[in-house]
Amino acid sequence: LVESWSFLDTAESDFRPLVVIELAKGTKGETIEWFTKRIVDKKANGGAQLLIKPLVTENGVENIYLVGASHLRLLLGAETVGLVKECSDNSMRTFTYSSRKTFKHFADDNHSFLTMAECQYIIKHELENLRAKDEKMIPGYPQAKLYPGKSIVRRLLTSGILVQIFPLHDREELKKLSHSWYGRVKVGYQPLDDIRCYFGETIALYFGFLEYFTFALIPMAVIGIPYYVFAWEDYDKYVMFATFNLLWSTVILEVWKRICAILTYRWGTLLMKRQFEEPRPGFHGVLGINPVTGREEPVYSSIKRQLRIYLVSLPFVCLCLYFSLYVMMIYFDLEQWALDYHKENESDFSSLMLYVPSIIYAVVIEIMNRIYRYAAEFLTSWENHRLESSYQNHLILKVLVFNFLNCFASLFYIAFVLFDMKLLRQSLATLLITSQILNQFAESLLPYWLQKRYNRRIKKRMCSKKTGVDLSLAEQVNMEKEMGTYLGTFDDYLELFLQFGYVSLFSCVYPLAAVFAVLNNITEIYSDALKMCRVYKRPFAEPTANIGVWQLAFETMSVISVVTNCILIGMSPEVDALFPDSKMDLVLTVALVEHLLLAIKFIMAFVIPDKPRDIQMKLAKLEFESLEALKQQVRAFQMQLHFLLIHH
Amino acid sequence: LVESWSFLDTAESDFRPLVVIELAKGTKGETIEWFTKRIVDKKANGGAQLLIKPLVTENGVENIYLVGASHLRLLLGAETVGLVKECSDNSMRTFTYSSRKTFKHFADDNHSFLTMAECQYIIKHELENLRAKDEKMIPGYPQAKLYPGKSIVRRLLTSGILVQIFPLHDREELKKLSHSWYGRVKVGYQPLDDIRCYFGETIALYFGFLEYFTFALIPMAVIGIPYYVFAWEDYDKYVMFATFNLLWSTVILEVWKRICAILTYRWGTLLMKRQFEEPRPGFHGVLGINPVTGREEPVYSSIKRQLRIYLVSLPFVCLCLYFSLYVMMIYFDLEQWALDYHKENESDFSSLMLYVPSIIYAVVIEIMNRIYRYAAEFLTSWENHRLESSYQNHLILKVLVFNFLNCFASLFYIAFVLFDMKLLRQSLATLLITSQILNQFAESLLPYWLQKRYNRRIKKRMCSKKTGVDLSLAEQVNMEKEMGTYLGTFDDYLELFLQFGYVSLFSCVYPLAAVFAVLNNITEIYSDALKMCRVYKRPFAEPTANIGVWQLAFETMSVISVVTNCILIGMSPEVDALFPDSKMDLVLTVALVEHLLLAIKFIMAFVIPDKPRDIQMKLAKLEFESLEALKQQVRAFQMQLHFLLIHH
């Protein structure tokens, strides 16, 4: 058996570096030797059977290694991770090596059948699944314990021996992508398929959502503009706008599910089977037997975790919420002070001063959000969740609740306690615009500028006048390893989520919010693209079939906005005037309308199918085929069995 | 291959009749010959490889056939339908013939490993999957067209040649079951596992739900009694009752999901894979190619169906709703008349007369519900849905909407238009009690009485003084074939659904409703059990993992009841008195409380896991094992492949 895998080694000639491994400076020789041996070792010996080469720079070997794999190895890896590709008959199927000839664009010498991002994903998967056999610890580091089945790479990462693993940029491809993506000012769609090929599905889906969301906001923005231009303040026009807004937001969220299904079907991730989830790297506990897998692995009592969540995290979150409300009250004091100042000495300066408290408050909100984010991450990782998904859910819940309150509490207070629509409009505009400017600056432009300055310094040090494309491999690796790491789409979605809140929660008061959102999102596409291509290290591709918990978050926001908008409309003096005799009738009417709108929303969400008909048909066809295949298998097996029963 | 299946025939000696097939009188000989040949024919020839015997009575052959199967055949069939059974290590696994030794209670000579209901389900599945090969029509009936892959039994049924197929009762088992179920007055649970063994999962799950629901209503009933006994009419007590009621109804629906998971895990249906759904028997259309399966089958344009739904069914349903409202207005006229009559000549008789309109209206509601049910069935089958599930969903939606309006419209009118709480209470009580009495009578007692009379007549004709158990097989078959057919759990769930509406929609006005519901459900268990055991033909077992769309229906009802109860409490004079200064504050408070309650409901539904932890673990374990097995398979296959690549 050992022999049967050896032919893979013969293909070593076409070494193409795909992934970079950076070890800590001063890593012991025996560790490096053991680790690289495990990486190149044959599958049958428990290795990953990949190719690895040290990076030789002018300063000699720097503990940086390049990992690649033979073409055949990658194809087998594609089968292991369950990649779904398009067949010659245009259907999507799970790739298997034995059926490789049926796939579109497959040829044994066509090395671009798998995209580079896919190759890198495969290598990452293989590296992470390199597991300890009988090692009790990492050679040379007795404190870094291992046990059978523990992922070696994860242990190396948590014990600091492995600094980072990251995929290499393909500077040729990147140049092409960035040109078609943001290189020229153009009207049209983003090259989503190219983005997906280069950055993977999670990031492509984020940009798809960003683009879709921007387009979906345009009708709202277009309808919102005349309200500003003609200073419409009639009740019936606002009601119309709000009603349109509420139904529209339901429709766009439902339609997104369909578009998402179309995209991910084309990309193959809609069909990809979920892999069994391994414990997350940071998870720790005493060694025990996992009741599900029967394997030896760290076990951490669920009661202890619950105690940490309810006795520490929950009180801490409540404290943060209280602090956020406290800061809000200070803002209102400031606001009052600015108003008094404006009344006393009326001037251009003092009327400008009216906006200052809101701007300061917006900045403080952003800062608090960011600080809280770190605290939430720390707390959630201290809660010691076993699975990455459970960690993510707890983190997202913590962050969403706080950000929602932090951003919108003052608006709720102004709207429903102070009843001051003018202040609400002003406050909403200031918060929205300030947070958008801050975000764009902090997220893309600042890192871009820092990165650029750093690159110049590096280049100067290397005394080379080359442009980015002509850099040698060593120079490229050295430059990329210093770039920031993209931490996932969380913050990008959060920003859109808060923006959606600004647009929809008080839409009947400030129809112009949608206009600002559209403008922001257009520049956001460019700045996020810039960030992905120029500022950060290339991230590993992550297959995904949907935007996950964010769908639920956006839907919840749209339900809350029905309530707020109905109350706002009910409170407006124009509506009040329609019911001169009885306030009671007014409130009952508003409540009735609200419940009707909510009912319509739920019915719409129920009636609009989540997947377009043709995707449904394709999925049904695949399911039918796999059931048929299973039936055939069972039948063949039964036949065989009976044959044996008779002849023996 | 043909030969390899023949050993099955040798086991024919132990023929045990399981299923009865009744053909129409005067069915042509060639048809019978062809049909029976297909049933006994070998699998390899496209037959079902079952055993069949004509029933010989005193009057000679009467076109009634008994179907059975050898023990081995049934075991292979169990694998085909994907039965899940308990293993020796107490885990639930999909049964396969090759792994049969690992299952609990399995022995090659233990013929009770499969329950009789399971055997009958397997035979039904095999008969329904007996498909036309190259026949163009049923021999002897040129108008009964066939095409390759069409289910023969379904065509025979739709063309009236096959009158019915039904499973035989096991009179010994039935006697045991009925004794432990309803034979003695006892405090305790129903023998759900025995019911499941005899009647299958769908029916056992209904009885499980009925029992659970009854127990769940007891706290409400207990809290409701003092309201009647002490004539409590305080506002705060009603609010407490309503709040408890609303939260309780959420809890019980969530907990039911968990109990349902426990039950269906134990019964193996939670793990059973969904089979690919074939078109329903009544579906017709021109022959075409199904785009999913690629098979030739009737195709019916989806646009035509949509037109039928929106242009005929929808207007018809609206018309029915209008008619129902019209009848309601007549009821109110009657009510007014009775009131006037009572005022004019006050007497015991006239005060009794006050209840008459409500009783008449309750009877009319029941009659309308039943007539509408037939119309809805006719319309839905005319809509020509391809799948049984789609047919069921459209039928359930039609029936639920009408029944909801028909039963509750008058109560809504009294509560929110007339604001007459006294009339509401009286009306609610009359409707609830009358409908319960009518249901029990129409559903169980009347059919039981008819059945009993018929049985006596039959026995007299047969001049036999034997008791039920000692009947000969021919007598048993003849008696059972005349029994009514149980049409599924739809009506039973509908009754519970409406009862849940009576109890929860206006719970704060009439706390005693829960008491009546509990009392009704206790007798309902007995009368339904009687119905299943004595009145109807034995139904085929149907595996199911949950109560399906009813879960959603009950949850929707509990959401609606939050709204109605909040409004009712808000309208009560006691609450009114709490806000003497401003009606506005009252309504806003009520709205706030309502939204809070709804939010709590949704959060509770989100937080309470649908499956208990140990079931989750067991499912995760099974998933892990199947993924591991798949991985092993892939690995083994890759090894094999490389071996081949090297050696050739």
Coordinates of C-alpha atoms in Angstrom, one line a residue, chain B residues 43-235:
Chain B
K43 CA -37.9 -9.4 -8.8
A44 CA -35.6 -9.9 -11.8
N45 CA -38.6 -10.1 -14.1
G46 CA -40.0 -6.9 -12.6
G47 CA -42.4 -8.6 -10.2
A48 CA -43.0 -8.0 -6.5
Q49 CA -42.1 -11.6 -5.6
L50 CA -44.9 -11.8 -3.0
L51 CA -47.2 -14.6 -2.2
I52 CA -50.9 -14.4 -3.2
K53 CA -53.9 -16.7 -2.5
P54 CA -57.5 -16.3 -3.5
L55 CA -60.0 -16.3 -0.6
V56 CA -62.3 -19.2 -0.8
T57 CA -65.6 -18.7 1.0
E58 CA -68.8 -20.6 1.1
N59 CA -70.0 -18.7 -1.9
G60 CA -66.9 -19.7 -3.9
V61 CA -64.2 -17.3 -5.1
E62 CA -65.3 -13.7 -4.7
N63 CA -62.4 -11.8 -6.4
I64 CA -60.8 -11.3 -3.0
Y65 CA -57.1 -12.2 -2.7
L66 CA -54.8 -12.5 0.3
V67 CA -51.2 -11.3 0.0
G68 CA -48.4 -12.4 2.1
A69 CA -44.6 -12.8 1.8
S70 CA -41.9 -15.1 3.0
H71 CA -39.9 -14.0 6.1
L72 CA -36.8 -13.4 4.0
R73 CA -38.7 -11.4 1.4
L74 CA -40.0 -9.1 4.2
L75 CA -36.5 -8.6 5.6
L76 CA -35.2 -7.6 2.1
G77 CA -38.3 -5.3 1.8
A78 CA -37.5 -3.7 5.1
E79 CA -34.1 -2.7 3.7
T80 CA -35.8 -1.3 0.6
V81 CA -38.2 0.9 2.5
G82 CA -35.3 2.0 4.8
L83 CA -36.7 0.8 8.1
V84 CA -34.8 1.9 11.1
K85 CA -34.5 -0.6 14.0
E86 CA -32.7 -0.8 17.3
C87 CA -29.3 -2.5 17.4
S88 CA -28.0 -4.6 20.2
D89 CA -26.0 -1.6 21.5
N90 CA -29.2 0.4 21.9
S91 CA -28.5 2.7 19.0
M92 CA -31.0 3.1 16.1
R93 CA -29.7 2.1 12.7
T94 CA -31.1 1.7 9.2
F95 CA -31.8 -2.0 8.8
T96 CA -29.8 -3.9 6.1
Y97 CA -30.0 -7.6 5.5
S98 CA -26.2 -8.0 5.6
S99 CA -26.0 -6.4 9.1
R100 CA -29.1 -8.1 10.4
K101 CA -27.3 -10.0 13.2
T102 CA -26.4 -6.8 14.9
F103 CA -30.0 -5.9 15.5
K104 CA -31.8 -6.4 18.8
H105 CA -34.1 -9.4 19.0
F106 CA -33.1 -10.6 15.5
A107 CA -32.9 -14.3 14.9
D108 CA -33.4 -16.0 11.6
D109 CA -36.3 -18.0 13.1
N110 CA -37.8 -15.0 15.0
H111 CA -40.6 -14.0 12.8
S112 CA -41.7 -11.2 15.1
F113 CA -38.6 -9.1 14.5
L114 CA -40.8 -7.1 12.1
T115 CA -44.1 -6.1 13.5
M116 CA -47.2 -7.0 11.6
A117 CA -47.8 -3.3 10.8
E118 CA -44.3 -3.1 9.4
C119 CA -44.8 -6.2 7.3
Q120 CA -48.0 -4.7 5.9
Y121 CA -46.3 -1.4 5.2
I122 CA -43.6 -3.3 3.3
I123 CA -46.1 -5.2 1.2
K124 CA -48.0 -2.0 0.4
H125 CA -44.8 -0.4 -0.7
E126 CA -43.9 -3.3 -2.9
L127 CA -47.4 -3.5 -4.4
E128 CA -47.4 0.3 -5.1
N129 CA -43.9 0.0 -6.7
L130 CA -45.0 -2.8 -9.0
R131 CA -44.5 -0.8 -12.3
A132 CA -45.5 -1.3 -15.9
K133 CA -42.7 -2.5 -18.1
D134 CA -43.8 -2.6 -21.7
E135 CA -47.5 -3.0 -21.2
K136 CA -49.4 -0.3 -23.0
M137 CA -52.6 -0.9 -21.1
I138 CA -54.1 -3.2 -18.5
P139 CA -54.9 -6.5 -20.2
G140 CA -58.6 -6.7 -20.8
Y141 CA -59.2 -3.0 -20.3
P142 CA -57.9 -1.0 -23.3
Q143 CA -59.0 2.3 -21.8
A144 CA -56.8 1.8 -18.7
K145 CA -53.5 3.1 -20.2
L146 CA -50.1 2.2 -18.9
Y147 CA -46.6 3.5 -19.7
P148 CA -43.2 2.2 -18.6
G149 CA -42.7 3.0 -14.9
K150 CA -46.4 3.7 -14.1
S151 CA -47.5 2.1 -10.8
I152 CA -49.9 -0.8 -11.8
V153 CA -51.8 -0.7 -8.5
R154 CA -52.5 3.0 -8.8
R155 CA -53.8 2.6 -12.4
L156 CA -56.0 -0.3 -11.3
L157 CA -57.4 1.8 -8.4
T158 CA -58.1 4.9 -10.6
S159 CA -59.8 2.7 -13.2
G160 CA -62.0 1.0 -10.6
I161 CA -60.8 -2.5 -11.3
L162 CA -59.2 -2.7 -7.9
V163 CA -61.7 -1.8 -5.3
Q164 CA -59.5 -1.6 -2.3
I165 CA -56.3 -2.8 -0.6
F166 CA -56.3 -3.0 3.1
P167 CA -54.3 -4.7 5.8
L168 CA -55.8 -7.4 7.9
H169 CA -56.5 -7.0 11.6
D170 CA -54.7 -9.3 14.0
R171 CA -57.7 -10.1 16.2
E172 CA -55.5 -11.5 19.0
E173 CA -53.3 -8.5 19.1
L174 CA -56.2 -6.1 18.7
K175 CA -57.9 -7.6 21.7
K176 CA -54.8 -7.2 23.8
L177 CA -54.2 -3.7 22.6
S178 CA -57.8 -2.5 23.1
H179 CA -57.8 -4.0 26.6
S180 CA -54.6 -2.1 27.6
W181 CA -55.7 1.0 25.7
Y182 CA -59.3 1.7 26.6
G183 CA -60.6 -1.6 28.0
R184 CA -60.4 -0.5 31.6
V185 CA -60.8 2.8 33.3
K186 CA -57.3 3.7 34.5
V187 CA -55.1 6.6 35.3
G188 CA -52.0 6.6 33.3
Y189 CA -50.5 6.8 29.9
Q190 CA -51.7 5.2 26.7
P191 CA -49.6 2.2 25.5
L192 CA -48.1 4.4 22.7
D193 CA -45.5 1.8 21.7
D194 CA -48.1 -0.9 21.3
I195 CA -50.3 1.5 19.3
R196 CA -47.3 2.3 17.1
C197 CA -46.6 -1.4 16.6
Y198 CA -50.2 -2.0 15.6
F199 CA -51.2 1.1 13.8
G200 CA -48.0 2.7 12.8
E201 CA -46.2 6.0 13.6
T202 CA -48.7 8.6 12.2
I203 CA -51.6 7.3 14.3
A204 CA -49.5 6.7 17.4
L205 CA -48.1 10.2 17.1
Y206 CA -51.6 11.6 16.9
F207 CA -52.6 9.8 20.1
G208 CA -49.3 10.9 21.7
F209 CA -50.1 14.5 20.8
L210 CA -53.6 14.2 22.1
E211 CA -52.4 12.8 25.3
Y212 CA -49.6 15.3 25.7
F213 CA -52.0 18.2 24.8
T214 CA -54.5 17.0 27.4
F215 CA -51.8 16.9 30.1
A216 CA -50.5 20.3 29.0
L217 CA -54.0 21.8 29.4
I218 CA -54.4 20.5 32.9
P219 CA -52.4 23.4 34.5
M220 CA -54.6 25.9 32.6
A221 CA -57.7 24.1 33.7
V222 CA -56.6 23.9 37.3
I223 CA -55.9 27.6 37.4
G224 CA -59.2 28.3 35.5
I225 CA -61.4 26.5 38.0
P226 CA -61.3 29.0 40.9
Y227 CA -62.3 31.7 38.4
Y228 CA -65.6 29.9 38.0
V229 CA -66.0 28.7 41.5
F230 CA -65.3 32.0 43.2
A231 CA -66.6 34.1 40.3
W232 CA -63.3 36.1 40.2
E233 CA -63.8 39.0 38.0
D234 CA -60.8 41.1 39.1
Y235 CA -58.7 42.5 36.3

